Short mmCIF file of C-alpha atoms and ligand atoms in Angstrom, two decimals:
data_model
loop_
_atom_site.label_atom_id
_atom_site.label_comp_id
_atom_site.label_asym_id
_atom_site.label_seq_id
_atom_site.Cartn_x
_atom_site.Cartn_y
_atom_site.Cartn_z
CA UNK I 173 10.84 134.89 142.44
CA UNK I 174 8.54 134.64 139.46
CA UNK I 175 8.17 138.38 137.76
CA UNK I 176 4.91 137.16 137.48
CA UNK I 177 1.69 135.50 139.49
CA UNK I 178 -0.46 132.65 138.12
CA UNK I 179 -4.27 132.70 139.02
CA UNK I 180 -6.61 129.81 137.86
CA UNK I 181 -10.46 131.19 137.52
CA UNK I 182 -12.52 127.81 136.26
CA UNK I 183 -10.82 126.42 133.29
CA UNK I 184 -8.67 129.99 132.95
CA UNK I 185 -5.39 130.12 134.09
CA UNK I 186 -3.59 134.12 133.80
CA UNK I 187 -0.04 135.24 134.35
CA UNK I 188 -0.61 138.47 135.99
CA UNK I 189 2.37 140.75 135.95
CA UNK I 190 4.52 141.34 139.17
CA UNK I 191 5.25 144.78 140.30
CA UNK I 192 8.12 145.28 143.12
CA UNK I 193 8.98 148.79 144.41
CA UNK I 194 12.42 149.90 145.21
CA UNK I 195 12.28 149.06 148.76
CA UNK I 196 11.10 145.38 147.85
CA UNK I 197 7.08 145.73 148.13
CA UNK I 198 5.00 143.66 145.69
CA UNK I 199 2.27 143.90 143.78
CA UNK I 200 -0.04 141.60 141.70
CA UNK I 201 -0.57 143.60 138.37
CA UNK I 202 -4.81 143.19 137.84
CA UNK I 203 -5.27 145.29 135.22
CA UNK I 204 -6.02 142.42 132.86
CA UNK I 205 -8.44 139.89 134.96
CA UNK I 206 -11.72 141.58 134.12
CA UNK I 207 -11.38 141.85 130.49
CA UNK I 208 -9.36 138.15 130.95
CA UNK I 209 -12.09 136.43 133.06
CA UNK I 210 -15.25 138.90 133.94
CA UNK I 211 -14.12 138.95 137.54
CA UNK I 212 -12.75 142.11 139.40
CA UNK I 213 -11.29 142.05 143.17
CA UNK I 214 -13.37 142.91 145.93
CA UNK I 215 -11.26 144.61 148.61
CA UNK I 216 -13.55 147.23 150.76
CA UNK I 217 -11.37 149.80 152.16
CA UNK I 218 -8.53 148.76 149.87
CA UNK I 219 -6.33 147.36 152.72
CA UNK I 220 -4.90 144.97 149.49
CA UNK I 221 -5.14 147.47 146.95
CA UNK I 222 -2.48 149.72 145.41
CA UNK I 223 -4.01 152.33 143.74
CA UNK I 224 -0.90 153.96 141.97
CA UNK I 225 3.33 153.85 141.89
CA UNK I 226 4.45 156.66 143.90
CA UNK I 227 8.25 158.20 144.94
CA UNK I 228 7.10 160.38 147.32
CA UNK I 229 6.60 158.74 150.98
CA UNK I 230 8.38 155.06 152.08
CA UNK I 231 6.38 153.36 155.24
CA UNK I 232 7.22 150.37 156.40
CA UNK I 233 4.15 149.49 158.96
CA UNK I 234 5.79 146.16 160.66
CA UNK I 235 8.84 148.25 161.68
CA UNK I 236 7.48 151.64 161.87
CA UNK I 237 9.55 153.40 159.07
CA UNK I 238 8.58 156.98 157.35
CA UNK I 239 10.83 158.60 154.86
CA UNK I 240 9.85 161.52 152.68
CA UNK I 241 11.43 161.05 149.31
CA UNK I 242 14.02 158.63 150.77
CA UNK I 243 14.80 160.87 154.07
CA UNK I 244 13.97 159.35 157.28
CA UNK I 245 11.21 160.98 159.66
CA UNK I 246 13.27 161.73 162.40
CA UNK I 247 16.11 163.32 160.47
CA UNK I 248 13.83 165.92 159.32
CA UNK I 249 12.31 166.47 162.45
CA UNK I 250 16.26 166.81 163.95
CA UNK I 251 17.52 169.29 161.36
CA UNK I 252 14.94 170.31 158.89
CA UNK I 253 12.35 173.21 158.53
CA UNK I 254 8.24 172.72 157.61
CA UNK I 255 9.27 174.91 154.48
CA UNK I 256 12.27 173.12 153.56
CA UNK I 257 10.64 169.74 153.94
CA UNK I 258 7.60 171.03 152.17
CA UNK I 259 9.84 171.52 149.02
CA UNK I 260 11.60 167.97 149.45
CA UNK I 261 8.40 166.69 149.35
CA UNK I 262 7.10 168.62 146.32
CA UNK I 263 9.58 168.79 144.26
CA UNK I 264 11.80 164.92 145.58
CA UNK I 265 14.45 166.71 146.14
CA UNK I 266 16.42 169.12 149.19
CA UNK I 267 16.45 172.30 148.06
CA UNK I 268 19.96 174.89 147.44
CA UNK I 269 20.38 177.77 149.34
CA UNK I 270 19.01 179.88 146.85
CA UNK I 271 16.28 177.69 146.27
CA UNK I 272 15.13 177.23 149.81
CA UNK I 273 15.58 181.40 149.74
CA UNK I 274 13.37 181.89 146.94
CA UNK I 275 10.82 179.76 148.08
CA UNK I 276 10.70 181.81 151.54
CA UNK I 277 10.48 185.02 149.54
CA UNK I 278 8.00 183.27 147.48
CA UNK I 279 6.02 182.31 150.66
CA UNK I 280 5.81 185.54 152.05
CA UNK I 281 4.62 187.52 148.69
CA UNK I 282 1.91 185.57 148.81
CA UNK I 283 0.88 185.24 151.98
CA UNK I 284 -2.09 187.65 151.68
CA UNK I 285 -5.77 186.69 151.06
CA UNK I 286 -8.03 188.90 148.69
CA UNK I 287 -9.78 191.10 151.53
CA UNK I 288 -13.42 190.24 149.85
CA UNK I 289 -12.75 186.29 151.79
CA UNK I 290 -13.19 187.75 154.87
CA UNK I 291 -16.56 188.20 154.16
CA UNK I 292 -16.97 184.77 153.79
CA UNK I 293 -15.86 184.43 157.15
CA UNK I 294 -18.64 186.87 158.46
CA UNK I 295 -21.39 184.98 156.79
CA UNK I 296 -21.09 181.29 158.17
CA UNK I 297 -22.91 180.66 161.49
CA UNK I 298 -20.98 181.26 164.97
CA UNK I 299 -20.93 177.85 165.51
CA UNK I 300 -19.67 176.25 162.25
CA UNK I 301 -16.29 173.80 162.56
CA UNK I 302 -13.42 175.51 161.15
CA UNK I 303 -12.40 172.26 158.85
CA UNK I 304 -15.83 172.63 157.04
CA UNK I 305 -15.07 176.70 156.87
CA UNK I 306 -11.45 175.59 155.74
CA UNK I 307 -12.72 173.24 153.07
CA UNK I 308 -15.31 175.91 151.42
CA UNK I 309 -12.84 178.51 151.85
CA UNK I 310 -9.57 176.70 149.80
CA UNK I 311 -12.51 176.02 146.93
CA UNK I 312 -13.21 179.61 146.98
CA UNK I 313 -9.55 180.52 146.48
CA UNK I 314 -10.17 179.34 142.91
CA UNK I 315 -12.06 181.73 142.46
CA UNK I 316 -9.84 184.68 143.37
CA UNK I 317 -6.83 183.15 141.79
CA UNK I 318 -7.98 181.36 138.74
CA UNK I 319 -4.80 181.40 136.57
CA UNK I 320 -4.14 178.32 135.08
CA UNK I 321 -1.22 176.19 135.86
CA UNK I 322 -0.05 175.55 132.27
CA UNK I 323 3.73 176.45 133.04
CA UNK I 324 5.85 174.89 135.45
CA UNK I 325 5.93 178.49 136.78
CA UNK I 326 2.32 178.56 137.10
CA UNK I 327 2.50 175.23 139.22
CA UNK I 328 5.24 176.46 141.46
CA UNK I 329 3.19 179.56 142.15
CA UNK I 330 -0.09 178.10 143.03
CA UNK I 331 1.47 175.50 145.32
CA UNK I 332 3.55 178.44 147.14
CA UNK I 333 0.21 180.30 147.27
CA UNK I 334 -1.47 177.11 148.66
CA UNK I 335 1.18 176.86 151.46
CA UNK I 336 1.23 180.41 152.43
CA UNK I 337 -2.56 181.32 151.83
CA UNK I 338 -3.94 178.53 153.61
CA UNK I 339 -1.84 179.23 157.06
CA UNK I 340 -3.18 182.92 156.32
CA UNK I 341 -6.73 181.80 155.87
CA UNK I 342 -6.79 179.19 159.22
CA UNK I 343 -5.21 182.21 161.24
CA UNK I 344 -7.95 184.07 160.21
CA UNK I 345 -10.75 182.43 160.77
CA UNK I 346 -9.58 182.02 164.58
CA UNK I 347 -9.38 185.74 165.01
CA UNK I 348 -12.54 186.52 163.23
CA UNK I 349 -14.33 183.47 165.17
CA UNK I 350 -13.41 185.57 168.04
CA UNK I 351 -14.41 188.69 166.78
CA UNK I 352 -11.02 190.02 167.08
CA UNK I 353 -8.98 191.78 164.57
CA UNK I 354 -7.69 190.16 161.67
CA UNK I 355 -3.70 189.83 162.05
CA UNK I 356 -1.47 190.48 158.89
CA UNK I 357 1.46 188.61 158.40
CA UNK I 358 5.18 189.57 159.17
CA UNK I 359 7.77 189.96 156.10
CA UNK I 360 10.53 189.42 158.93
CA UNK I 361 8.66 186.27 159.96
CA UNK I 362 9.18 182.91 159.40
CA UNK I 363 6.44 180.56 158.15
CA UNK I 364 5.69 179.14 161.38
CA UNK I 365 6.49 181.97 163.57
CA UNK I 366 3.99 183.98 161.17
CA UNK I 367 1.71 181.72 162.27
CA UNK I 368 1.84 181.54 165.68
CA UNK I 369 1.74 185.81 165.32
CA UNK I 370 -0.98 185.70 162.97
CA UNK I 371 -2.74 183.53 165.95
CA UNK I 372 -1.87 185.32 168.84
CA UNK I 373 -0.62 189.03 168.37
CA UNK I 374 -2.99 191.79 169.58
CA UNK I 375 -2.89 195.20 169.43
CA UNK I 376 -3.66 195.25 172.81
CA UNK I 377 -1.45 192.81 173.69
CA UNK I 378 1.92 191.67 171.39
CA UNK I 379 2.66 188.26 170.76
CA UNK I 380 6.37 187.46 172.05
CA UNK I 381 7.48 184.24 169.86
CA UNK I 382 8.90 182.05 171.80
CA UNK I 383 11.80 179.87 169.84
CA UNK I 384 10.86 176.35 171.09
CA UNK I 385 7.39 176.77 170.00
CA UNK I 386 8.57 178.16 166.90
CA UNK I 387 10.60 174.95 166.54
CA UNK I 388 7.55 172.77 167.97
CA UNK I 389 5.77 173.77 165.16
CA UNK I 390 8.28 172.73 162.70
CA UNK I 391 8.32 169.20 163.50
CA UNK I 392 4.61 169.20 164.22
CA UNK I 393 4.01 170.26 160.41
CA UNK I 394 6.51 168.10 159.31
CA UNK I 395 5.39 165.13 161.05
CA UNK I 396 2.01 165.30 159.42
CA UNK I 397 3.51 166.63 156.07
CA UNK I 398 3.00 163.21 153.93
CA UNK I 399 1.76 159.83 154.85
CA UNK I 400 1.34 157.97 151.23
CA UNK I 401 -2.43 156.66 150.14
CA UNK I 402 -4.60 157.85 153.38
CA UNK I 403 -7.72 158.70 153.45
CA UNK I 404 -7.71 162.20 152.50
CA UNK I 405 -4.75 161.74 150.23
CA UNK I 406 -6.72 158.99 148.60
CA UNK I 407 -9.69 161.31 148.18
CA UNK I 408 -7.07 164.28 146.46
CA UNK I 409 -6.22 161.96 144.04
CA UNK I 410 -9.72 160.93 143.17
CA UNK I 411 -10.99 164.27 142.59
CA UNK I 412 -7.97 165.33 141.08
CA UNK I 413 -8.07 162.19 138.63
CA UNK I 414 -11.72 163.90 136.94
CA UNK I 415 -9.09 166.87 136.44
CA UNK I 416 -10.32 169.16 138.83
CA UNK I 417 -8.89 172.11 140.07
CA UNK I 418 -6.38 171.90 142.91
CA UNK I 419 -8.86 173.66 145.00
CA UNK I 420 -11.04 171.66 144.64
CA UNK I 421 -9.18 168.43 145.16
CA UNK I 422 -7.45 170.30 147.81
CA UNK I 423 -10.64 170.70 149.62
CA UNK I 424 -12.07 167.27 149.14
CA UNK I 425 -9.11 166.21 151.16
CA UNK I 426 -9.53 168.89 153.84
CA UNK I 427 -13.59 167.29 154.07
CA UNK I 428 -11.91 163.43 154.27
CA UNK I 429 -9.49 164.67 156.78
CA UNK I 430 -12.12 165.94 158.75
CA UNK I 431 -13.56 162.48 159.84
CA UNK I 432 -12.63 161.35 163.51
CA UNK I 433 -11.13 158.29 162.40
CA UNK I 434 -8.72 160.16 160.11
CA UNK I 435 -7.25 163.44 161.07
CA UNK I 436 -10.17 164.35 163.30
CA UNK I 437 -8.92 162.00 165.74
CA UNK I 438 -6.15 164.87 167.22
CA UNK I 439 -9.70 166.51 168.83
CA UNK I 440 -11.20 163.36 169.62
CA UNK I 441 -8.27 162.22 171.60
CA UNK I 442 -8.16 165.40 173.64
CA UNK I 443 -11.97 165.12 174.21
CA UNK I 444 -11.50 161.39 175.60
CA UNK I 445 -8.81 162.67 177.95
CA UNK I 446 -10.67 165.80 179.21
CA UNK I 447 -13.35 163.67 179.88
CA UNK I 448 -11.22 161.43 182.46
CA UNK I 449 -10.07 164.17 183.80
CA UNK I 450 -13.12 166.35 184.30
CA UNK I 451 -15.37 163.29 184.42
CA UNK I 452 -13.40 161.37 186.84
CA UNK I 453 -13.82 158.19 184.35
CA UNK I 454 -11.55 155.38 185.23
CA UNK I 455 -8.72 154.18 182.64
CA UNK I 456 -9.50 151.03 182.96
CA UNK I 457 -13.23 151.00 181.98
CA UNK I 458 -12.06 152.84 178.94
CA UNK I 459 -9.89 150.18 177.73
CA UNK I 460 -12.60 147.23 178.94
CA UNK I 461 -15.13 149.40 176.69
CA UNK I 462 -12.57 149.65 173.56
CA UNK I 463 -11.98 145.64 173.85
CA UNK I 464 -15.74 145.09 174.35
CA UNK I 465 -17.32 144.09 170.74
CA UNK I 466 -20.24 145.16 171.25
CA UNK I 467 -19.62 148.38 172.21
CA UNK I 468 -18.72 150.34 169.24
CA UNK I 469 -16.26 152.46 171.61
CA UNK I 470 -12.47 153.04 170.75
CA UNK I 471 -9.98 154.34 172.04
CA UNK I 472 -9.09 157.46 170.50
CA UNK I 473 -5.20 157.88 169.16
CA UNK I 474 -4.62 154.09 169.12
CA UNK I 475 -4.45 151.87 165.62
CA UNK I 476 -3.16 152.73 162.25
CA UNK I 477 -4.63 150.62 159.07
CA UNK I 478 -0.47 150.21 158.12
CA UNK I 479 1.15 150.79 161.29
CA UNK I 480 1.44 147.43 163.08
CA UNK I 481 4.14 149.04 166.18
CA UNK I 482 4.36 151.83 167.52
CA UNK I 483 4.11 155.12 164.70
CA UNK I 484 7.13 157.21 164.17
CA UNK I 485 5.48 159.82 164.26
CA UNK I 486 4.01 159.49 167.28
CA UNK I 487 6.94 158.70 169.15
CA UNK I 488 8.98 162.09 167.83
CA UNK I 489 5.44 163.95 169.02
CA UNK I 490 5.64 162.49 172.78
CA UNK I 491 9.31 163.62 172.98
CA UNK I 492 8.59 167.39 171.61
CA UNK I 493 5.21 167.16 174.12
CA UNK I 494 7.78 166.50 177.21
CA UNK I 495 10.31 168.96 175.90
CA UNK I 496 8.01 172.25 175.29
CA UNK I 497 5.91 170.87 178.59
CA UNK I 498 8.69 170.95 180.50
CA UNK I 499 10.37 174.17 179.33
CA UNK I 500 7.30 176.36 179.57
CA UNK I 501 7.50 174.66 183.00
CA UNK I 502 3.09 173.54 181.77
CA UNK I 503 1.69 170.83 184.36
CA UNK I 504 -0.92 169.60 181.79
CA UNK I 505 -2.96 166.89 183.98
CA UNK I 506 -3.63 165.48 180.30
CA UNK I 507 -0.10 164.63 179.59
CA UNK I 508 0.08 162.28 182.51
CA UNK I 509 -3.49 160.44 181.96
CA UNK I 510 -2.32 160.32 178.22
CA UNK I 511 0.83 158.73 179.49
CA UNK I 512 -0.92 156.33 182.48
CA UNK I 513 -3.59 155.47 179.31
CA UNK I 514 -0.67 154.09 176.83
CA UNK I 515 0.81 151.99 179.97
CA UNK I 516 -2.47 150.35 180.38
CA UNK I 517 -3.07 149.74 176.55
CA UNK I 518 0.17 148.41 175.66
CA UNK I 519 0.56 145.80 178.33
CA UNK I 520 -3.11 144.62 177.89
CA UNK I 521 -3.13 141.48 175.41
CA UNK I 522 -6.34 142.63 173.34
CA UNK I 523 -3.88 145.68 172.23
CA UNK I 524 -0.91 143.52 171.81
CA UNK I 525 -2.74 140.72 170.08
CA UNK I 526 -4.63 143.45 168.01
CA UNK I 527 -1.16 145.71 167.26
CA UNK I 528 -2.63 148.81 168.75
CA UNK I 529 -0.14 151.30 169.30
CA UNK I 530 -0.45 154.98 169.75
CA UNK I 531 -0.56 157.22 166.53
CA UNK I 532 0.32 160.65 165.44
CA UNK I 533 -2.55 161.97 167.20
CA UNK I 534 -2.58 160.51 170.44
CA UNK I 535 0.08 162.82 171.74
CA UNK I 536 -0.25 165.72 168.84
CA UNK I 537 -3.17 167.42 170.65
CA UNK I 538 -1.32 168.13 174.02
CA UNK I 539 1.40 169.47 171.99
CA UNK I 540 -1.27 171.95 170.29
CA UNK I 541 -2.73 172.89 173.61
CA UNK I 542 0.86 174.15 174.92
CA UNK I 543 1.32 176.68 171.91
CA UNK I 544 -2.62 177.39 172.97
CA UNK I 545 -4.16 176.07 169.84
CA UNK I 546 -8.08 175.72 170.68
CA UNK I 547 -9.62 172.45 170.30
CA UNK I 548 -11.93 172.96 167.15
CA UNK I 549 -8.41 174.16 164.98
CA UNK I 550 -6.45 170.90 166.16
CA UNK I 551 -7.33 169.14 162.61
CA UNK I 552 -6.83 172.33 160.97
CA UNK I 553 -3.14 172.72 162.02
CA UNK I 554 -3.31 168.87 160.67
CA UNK I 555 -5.10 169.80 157.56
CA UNK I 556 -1.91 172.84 157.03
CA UNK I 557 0.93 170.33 157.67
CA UNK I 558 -0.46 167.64 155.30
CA UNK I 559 -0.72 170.13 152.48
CA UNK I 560 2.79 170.03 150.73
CA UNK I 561 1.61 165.74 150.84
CA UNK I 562 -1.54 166.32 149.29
CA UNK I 563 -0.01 168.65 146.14
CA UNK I 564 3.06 166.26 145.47
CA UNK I 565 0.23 163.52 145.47
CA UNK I 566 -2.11 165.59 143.47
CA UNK I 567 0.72 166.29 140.50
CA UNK I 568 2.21 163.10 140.91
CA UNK I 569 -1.11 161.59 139.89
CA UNK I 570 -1.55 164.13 137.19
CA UNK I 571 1.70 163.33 135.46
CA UNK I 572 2.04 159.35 136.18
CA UNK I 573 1.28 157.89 132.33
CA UNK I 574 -0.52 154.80 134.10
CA UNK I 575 -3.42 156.73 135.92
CA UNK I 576 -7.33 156.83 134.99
CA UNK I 577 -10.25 158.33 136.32
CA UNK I 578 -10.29 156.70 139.19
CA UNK I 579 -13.35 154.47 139.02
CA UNK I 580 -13.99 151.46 141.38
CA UNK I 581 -16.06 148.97 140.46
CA UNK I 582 -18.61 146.96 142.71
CA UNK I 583 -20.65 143.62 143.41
CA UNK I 584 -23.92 144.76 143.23
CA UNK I 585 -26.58 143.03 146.02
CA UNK I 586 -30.08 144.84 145.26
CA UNK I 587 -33.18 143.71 143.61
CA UNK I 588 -33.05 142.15 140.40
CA UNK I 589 -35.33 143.78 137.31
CA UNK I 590 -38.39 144.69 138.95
CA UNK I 591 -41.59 146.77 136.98
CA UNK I 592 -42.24 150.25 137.84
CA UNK I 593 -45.55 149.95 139.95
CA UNK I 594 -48.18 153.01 139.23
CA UNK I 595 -49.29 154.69 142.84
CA UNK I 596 -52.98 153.47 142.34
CA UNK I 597 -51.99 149.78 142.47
CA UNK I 598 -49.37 150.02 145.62
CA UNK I 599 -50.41 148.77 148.58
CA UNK I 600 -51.28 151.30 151.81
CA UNK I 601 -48.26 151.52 154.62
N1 LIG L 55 -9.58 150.88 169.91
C1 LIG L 55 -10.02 149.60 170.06
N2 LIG L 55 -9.97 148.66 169.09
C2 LIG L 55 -9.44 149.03 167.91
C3 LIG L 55 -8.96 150.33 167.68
C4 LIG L 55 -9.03 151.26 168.74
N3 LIG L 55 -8.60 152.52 168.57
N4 LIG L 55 -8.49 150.41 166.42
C5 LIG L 55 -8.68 149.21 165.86
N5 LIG L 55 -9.25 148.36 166.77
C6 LIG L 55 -9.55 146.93 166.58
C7 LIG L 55 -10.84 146.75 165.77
O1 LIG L 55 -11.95 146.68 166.60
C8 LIG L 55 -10.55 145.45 165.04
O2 LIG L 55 -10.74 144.39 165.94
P1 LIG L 55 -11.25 142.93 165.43
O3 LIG L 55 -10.26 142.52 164.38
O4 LIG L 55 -11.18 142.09 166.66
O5 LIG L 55 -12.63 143.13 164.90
C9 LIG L 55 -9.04 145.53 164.75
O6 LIG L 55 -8.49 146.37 165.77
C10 LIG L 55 -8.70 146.12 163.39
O7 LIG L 55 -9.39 147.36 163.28
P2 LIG L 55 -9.89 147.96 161.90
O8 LIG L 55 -10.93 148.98 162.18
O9 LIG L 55 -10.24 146.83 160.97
O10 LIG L 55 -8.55 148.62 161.37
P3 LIG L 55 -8.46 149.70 160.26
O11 LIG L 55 -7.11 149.58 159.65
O12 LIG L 55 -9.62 149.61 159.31
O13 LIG L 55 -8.62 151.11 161.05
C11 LIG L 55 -8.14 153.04 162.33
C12 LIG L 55 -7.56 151.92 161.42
C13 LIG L 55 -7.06 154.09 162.51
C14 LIG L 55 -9.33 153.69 161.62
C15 LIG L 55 -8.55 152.43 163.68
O14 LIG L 55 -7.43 151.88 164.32
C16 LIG L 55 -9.23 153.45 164.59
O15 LIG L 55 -10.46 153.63 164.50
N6 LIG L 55 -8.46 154.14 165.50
C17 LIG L 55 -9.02 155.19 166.31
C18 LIG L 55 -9.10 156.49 165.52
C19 LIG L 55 -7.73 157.12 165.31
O16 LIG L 55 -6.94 157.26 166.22
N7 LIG L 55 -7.47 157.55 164.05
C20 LIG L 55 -6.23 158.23 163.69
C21 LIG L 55 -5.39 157.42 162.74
S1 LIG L 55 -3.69 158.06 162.59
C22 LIG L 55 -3.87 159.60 161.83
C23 LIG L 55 -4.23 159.50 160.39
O17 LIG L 55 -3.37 159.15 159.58
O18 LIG L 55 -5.38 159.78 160.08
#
């Protein structure tokens, strides 16, 4: 193949650069064609549009492939930890012993939140969504920690403080949206069994961890731990490109996430299925209303933009849901409609034709409701397990040579020049 494409525009003809990534995807290298031709692309949604190089995350969408910094999916949901994978994906590479054991010391001395954010907590109305108190919260954290990362010591430490301060803050705001007491964390803990404690223990009542959960969680975090140029990734990267804080770019991507198409579909899907359930509404009607085009219905946990079979992910999530379901000997009526649901889809042309497969959250919500996760925190245990993915991404983009402020540009459809019109001369509505 030619290392580079040839576009004709009217009596211009350009040789635009090709780009191929180490697993053999390829790009057309634009850069040039405005200043070249006074044309740009138009791609809405930028399904065709690669918006950086990056060595983080491989997917391959036609044969549903995910590897974090070369490592397959389901190897690190076999053998790995969230932590460990969190520093694989941070810093590209596995870490030592003593590195994995510094970064769980790290993790746990700074694991506390400044005792003045609780207030926070106390101010936002009962009924606010914990992503939006998530999202104004890691902003404020600037604010109590505002050391700059100048040092690749300072980096390390705000991204351990990220990981371990975040979990801390999402526990919280669970306990204090119950008006319960506010649950320290453990020193003897792990970072998912600190969790779960920070959750659940009582002083009334103690916590007992359970070691499958414990290990549920791991997989659940690392299954959501990177996934390339998403939405919210792709919103990290665009406020980090203005140089913004981390914070701040942090919790842009906690607001994108937030959207029920993106990672707000893991509450959305559980809502759909409760609704059968409770509802008595048939499966079948469901899937005649998603195919119907002019309803505006979908059905919730189905379709990827790069997935075009069935996601990895997903499939890894249905075999942990039937594990822990089965060991905690849980009947969840869910489970089965969920299952009875995907039968339907999958052997229903409109779905096949259409390559709609179950994604991460289609399953990841009955998972979350076995460890006793409430519904409204589902996209915030998202939101945790996506963070190591959204600070590689973030300091990837800061150190790549290539990258802007990120700046589309657009055709523009409104009036043409028109005169400002004083009030005395416009006509009456
Ligand atoms: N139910 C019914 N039809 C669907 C669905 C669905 N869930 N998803 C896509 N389609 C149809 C859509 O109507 C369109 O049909 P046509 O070409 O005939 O007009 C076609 O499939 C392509 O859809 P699209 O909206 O152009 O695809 P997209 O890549 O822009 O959107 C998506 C991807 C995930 C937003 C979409 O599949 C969707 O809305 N799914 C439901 C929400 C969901 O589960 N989101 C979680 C995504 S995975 C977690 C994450 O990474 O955020």
């Amino acid at each position: 193949m030619n290392d580079y494409a040839t576009l004709t525009i009217g009596e211009k003809t350009l040789k635009l650069p090709v780009i191929i990534g180490t697993e053999g995807e390829k790009a057309v290298d634009i850069r040039g064609l405005r200043q070249e031709t006074g044309f740009i692309t138009y791609d809405p949604g930028f399904a065709n549009t690669g918006s950086c190089k990056s060595a983080i995350t491989f997917m391959d969408g036609e044969k549903g492939i995910l590897r974090y910094r070369g490592i397959p999916i389901e190897q690190l949901a076999e053998e790995s930890s969230f932590v460990e994978t969190s520093y694989l994906v941070i810093n590209g590479k596995l870490p030592t012993p003593e590195e994995l054991t510094r970064t769980s010391v790290m993790l746990n001395d700074h694991s506390l939140v400044h005792e003045d954010m609780q207030i926070f907590y106390q101010n936002f109305p009962r009924a606010s969504h914990p992503m939006g108190i998530l999202s104004a919260m890691v902003n404020a954290l600037r604010s109590f920690y505002p050391e700059l990362m100048n040092t690749d010591e300072g980096f390390e430490i705000t991204f351990l403080r990220l990981l371990s301060k975040v979990r801390t803050l999402a526990a919280m705001s669970y306990k204090i949206s119950r008006g319960h007491k506010v649950i320290y964390p453990r020193p003897d803990y792990t970072y998912c069994a600190n969790f779960l404690h920070m959750m659940f223990d009582s002083p009334v009542k103690p916590y007992v961890l359970d070691r499958d959960l414990v290990k549920a969680l791991n997989v659940f975090w690392i299954l959501h731990a990177d996934h390339e140029q998403n939405c919210s990734t792709a919103a990290v990267r665009t406020v980090g490109s203005g140089r913004a804080n981390i914070y701040a770019s942090l919790s842009a991507g906690i607001a994108a996430l937030w959207g029920p198409l993106h990672g707000g579909a893991n509450q959305k899907v559980i809502e759909m299925l409760t609704d059968i359930h409770e509802k008595g509404l048939r499966v079948s009607d469901l899937v005649a209303r998603a195919k119907d085009k002019k309803d505006p219905y979908r059905l919730m946990g189905f379709g990827h933009r790069v997935y075009k079979t069935y996601d990895p992910r997903a499939k890894i999530m249905k075999q942990v849901c039937d594990t822990v379901l089965s060991k905690m000997e849980i009947k969840d009526p869910l489970l089965d409609i969920a299952k009875q649901l995907e039968e339907i889809a999958l052997s229903d042309s409109y779905f096949i034709d259409h390559n709609l497969y179950p994604n991460v959250d289609f399953y990841s919500g009955i998972l979350l409701r076995a460890m006793g996760i409430p519904l409204n925190m589902f996209t915030v245990m998202f939101a945790i397990g996506r963070l190591p993915g959204w600070i590689a991404q973030w300091k990837e983009n800061l150190d790549d040579p290539d990258q802007k402020i990120t700046r589309p540009r657009q055709i523009y459809t409104g009036q043409n020049q028109a005169d400002y019109l004083p009030m005395a001369l416009r006509k009456k509505s």
